[in-house]
């Protein structure tokens, strides 16, 4: 079950920590949005919805998903 939600106008990203395998793919692919060292570490305002959604789809574990 997702334990974090990140939203911008038309997009809600869910993160389920129990599924995350810490691949780091998200930060490598869209570092302006996915910032593991920052809080919040998902900054949806830093990119457009399509780019974020595209990166979310690359998560290998399904920890990241789109609502
Ligand atoms: S891409 Fe998915 S598995 Fe990799 S660190 Fe991010 S949430 Fe975790």
PDB file of C-alpha atoms and ligand atoms in Angstrom:
ATOM      1  CA  UNK A   1       0.000   0.000   0.000  1.00  0.00           C
ATOM      2  CA  UNK A   2       1.334   3.383  -1.004  1.00  0.00           C
ATOM      3  CA  UNK A   3       2.391   5.460   1.961  1.00  0.00           C
ATOM      4  CA  UNK A   4       3.220   8.664   0.184  1.00  0.00           C
ATOM      5  CA  UNK A   5       1.304  10.717  -2.396  1.00  0.00           C
ATOM      6  CA  UNK A   6       2.671  13.584  -4.486  1.00  0.00           C
ATOM      7  CA  UNK A   7       0.279  15.667  -6.539  1.00  0.00           C
ATOM      8  CA  UNK A   8       0.274  18.386  -9.132  1.00  0.00           C
ATOM      9  CA  UNK A   9      -2.689  19.569 -11.220  1.00  0.00           C
ATOM     10  CA  UNK A  10      -3.497  16.465 -13.236  1.00  0.00           C
ATOM     11  CA  UNK A  11      -1.090  13.926 -11.774  1.00  0.00           C
ATOM     12  CA  UNK A  12      -0.779  12.014  -8.485  1.00  0.00           C
ATOM     13  CA  UNK A  13       2.300   9.872  -7.918  1.00  0.00           C
ATOM     14  CA  UNK A  14       2.147   7.140  -5.272  1.00  0.00           C
ATOM     15  CA  UNK A  15       5.198   5.732  -3.485  1.00  0.00           C
ATOM     16  CA  UNK A  16       5.102   2.399  -1.644  1.00  0.00           C
ATOM     17  CA  UNK A  17       8.245   2.169   0.471  1.00  0.00           C
ATOM     18  CA  UNK A  18       7.746  -1.565   1.092  1.00  0.00           C
ATOM     19  CA  UNK A  19       8.289  -2.256  -2.630  1.00  0.00           C
ATOM     20  CA  UNK A  20      11.257   0.062  -3.213  1.00  0.00           C
ATOM     21  CA  UNK A  21      14.546  -1.698  -4.121  1.00  0.00           C
ATOM     22  CA  UNK A  22      16.511   1.584  -3.982  1.00  0.00           C
ATOM     23  CA  UNK A  23      17.597   1.348  -7.602  1.00  0.00           C
ATOM     24  CA  UNK A  24      18.098   5.092  -7.820  1.00  0.00           C
ATOM     25  CA  UNK A  25      16.640   5.075 -11.339  1.00  0.00           C
ATOM     26  CA  UNK A  26      14.222   7.842 -10.489  1.00  0.00           C
ATOM     27  CA  UNK A  27      16.888  10.282  -9.366  1.00  0.00           C
ATOM     28  CA  UNK A  28      19.156   9.472 -12.325  1.00  0.00           C
ATOM     29  CA  UNK A  29      16.306   9.936 -14.796  1.00  0.00           C
ATOM     30  CA  UNK A  30      14.686  13.120 -13.426  1.00  0.00           C
ATOM     31  CA  UNK A  31      17.006  14.637 -10.793  1.00  0.00           C
ATOM     32  CA  UNK A  32      15.095  17.949 -10.699  1.00  0.00           C
ATOM     33  CA  UNK A  33      12.006  16.129  -9.366  1.00  0.00           C
ATOM     34  CA  UNK A  34      13.311  13.087  -7.498  1.00  0.00           C
ATOM     35  CA  UNK A  35      15.770  14.306  -4.818  1.00  0.00           C
ATOM     36  CA  UNK A  36      16.432  11.578  -2.205  1.00  0.00           C
ATOM     37  CA  UNK A  37      18.514  13.946  -0.053  1.00  0.00           C
ATOM     38  CA  UNK A  38      15.832  16.656   0.056  1.00  0.00           C
ATOM     39  CA  UNK A  39      12.494  16.945   1.853  1.00  0.00           C
ATOM     40  CA  UNK A  40      10.121  16.599   0.247  1.00  0.00           C
ATOM     41  CA  UNK A  41      12.164  14.387  -1.979  1.00  0.00           C
ATOM     42  CA  UNK A  42       9.583  14.410  -4.748  1.00  0.00           C
ATOM     43  CA  UNK A  43       9.204  17.936  -6.070  1.00  0.00           C
ATOM     44  CA  UNK A  44       6.442  17.752  -8.635  1.00  0.00           C
ATOM     45  CA  UNK A  45       6.604  21.481  -9.436  1.00  0.00           C
ATOM     46  CA  UNK A  46      10.026  21.034 -11.055  1.00  0.00           C
ATOM     47  CA  UNK A  47       8.859  19.321 -14.223  1.00  0.00           C
ATOM     48  CA  UNK A  48       5.810  18.679 -16.439  1.00  0.00           C
ATOM     49  CA  UNK A  49       3.347  15.869 -15.762  1.00  0.00           C
ATOM     50  CA  UNK A  50       4.268  13.819 -18.855  1.00  0.00           C
ATOM     51  CA  UNK A  51       7.990  13.754 -17.985  1.00  0.00           C
ATOM     52  CA  UNK A  52       7.217  12.751 -14.394  1.00  0.00           C
ATOM     53  CA  UNK A  53       4.782  10.044 -15.489  1.00  0.00           C
ATOM     54  CA  UNK A  54       7.319   8.694 -17.960  1.00  0.00           C
ATOM     55  CA  UNK A  55       9.943   8.432 -15.192  1.00  0.00           C
ATOM     56  CA  UNK A  56       7.489   6.811 -12.788  1.00  0.00           C
ATOM     57  CA  UNK A  57       6.800   4.099 -15.365  1.00  0.00           C
ATOM     58  CA  UNK A  58      10.521   3.240 -15.341  1.00  0.00           C
ATOM     59  CA  UNK A  59      10.489   2.248 -11.649  1.00  0.00           C
ATOM     60  CA  UNK A  60      11.591  -1.443 -11.735  1.00  0.00           C
ATOM     61  CA  UNK A  61       9.729  -2.491  -8.558  1.00  0.00           C
ATOM     62  CA  UNK A  62       6.409  -0.773  -8.913  1.00  0.00           C
ATOM     63  CA  UNK A  63       7.111   1.193  -5.749  1.00  0.00           C
ATOM     64  CA  UNK A  64       6.319   4.290  -7.763  1.00  0.00           C
ATOM     65  CA  UNK A  65       2.990   4.356  -9.545  1.00  0.00           C
ATOM     66  CA  UNK A  66       0.436   6.771 -10.901  1.00  0.00           C
ATOM     67  CA  UNK A  67      -2.911   7.085  -9.148  1.00  0.00           C
TER      68      UNK A  67
HETATM   69  S1  LIG B   1      12.928   3.858  -9.077  1.00  0.00           S
HETATM   70 FE1  LIG B   1      11.497   2.674  -7.829  1.00  0.00          FE
HETATM   71  S2  LIG B   1      12.743   1.045  -6.905  1.00  0.00           S
HETATM   72 FE2  LIG B   1      14.142   2.600  -7.691  1.00  0.00          FE
HETATM   73  S3  LIG B   1      14.557   3.899  -5.934  1.00  0.00           S
HETATM   74 FE3  LIG B   1      12.831   4.811  -7.060  1.00  0.00          FE
HETATM   75  S4  LIG B   1      11.008   3.974  -6.101  1.00  0.00           S
HETATM   76 FE4  LIG B   1      12.714   2.721  -5.430  1.00  0.00          FE
END
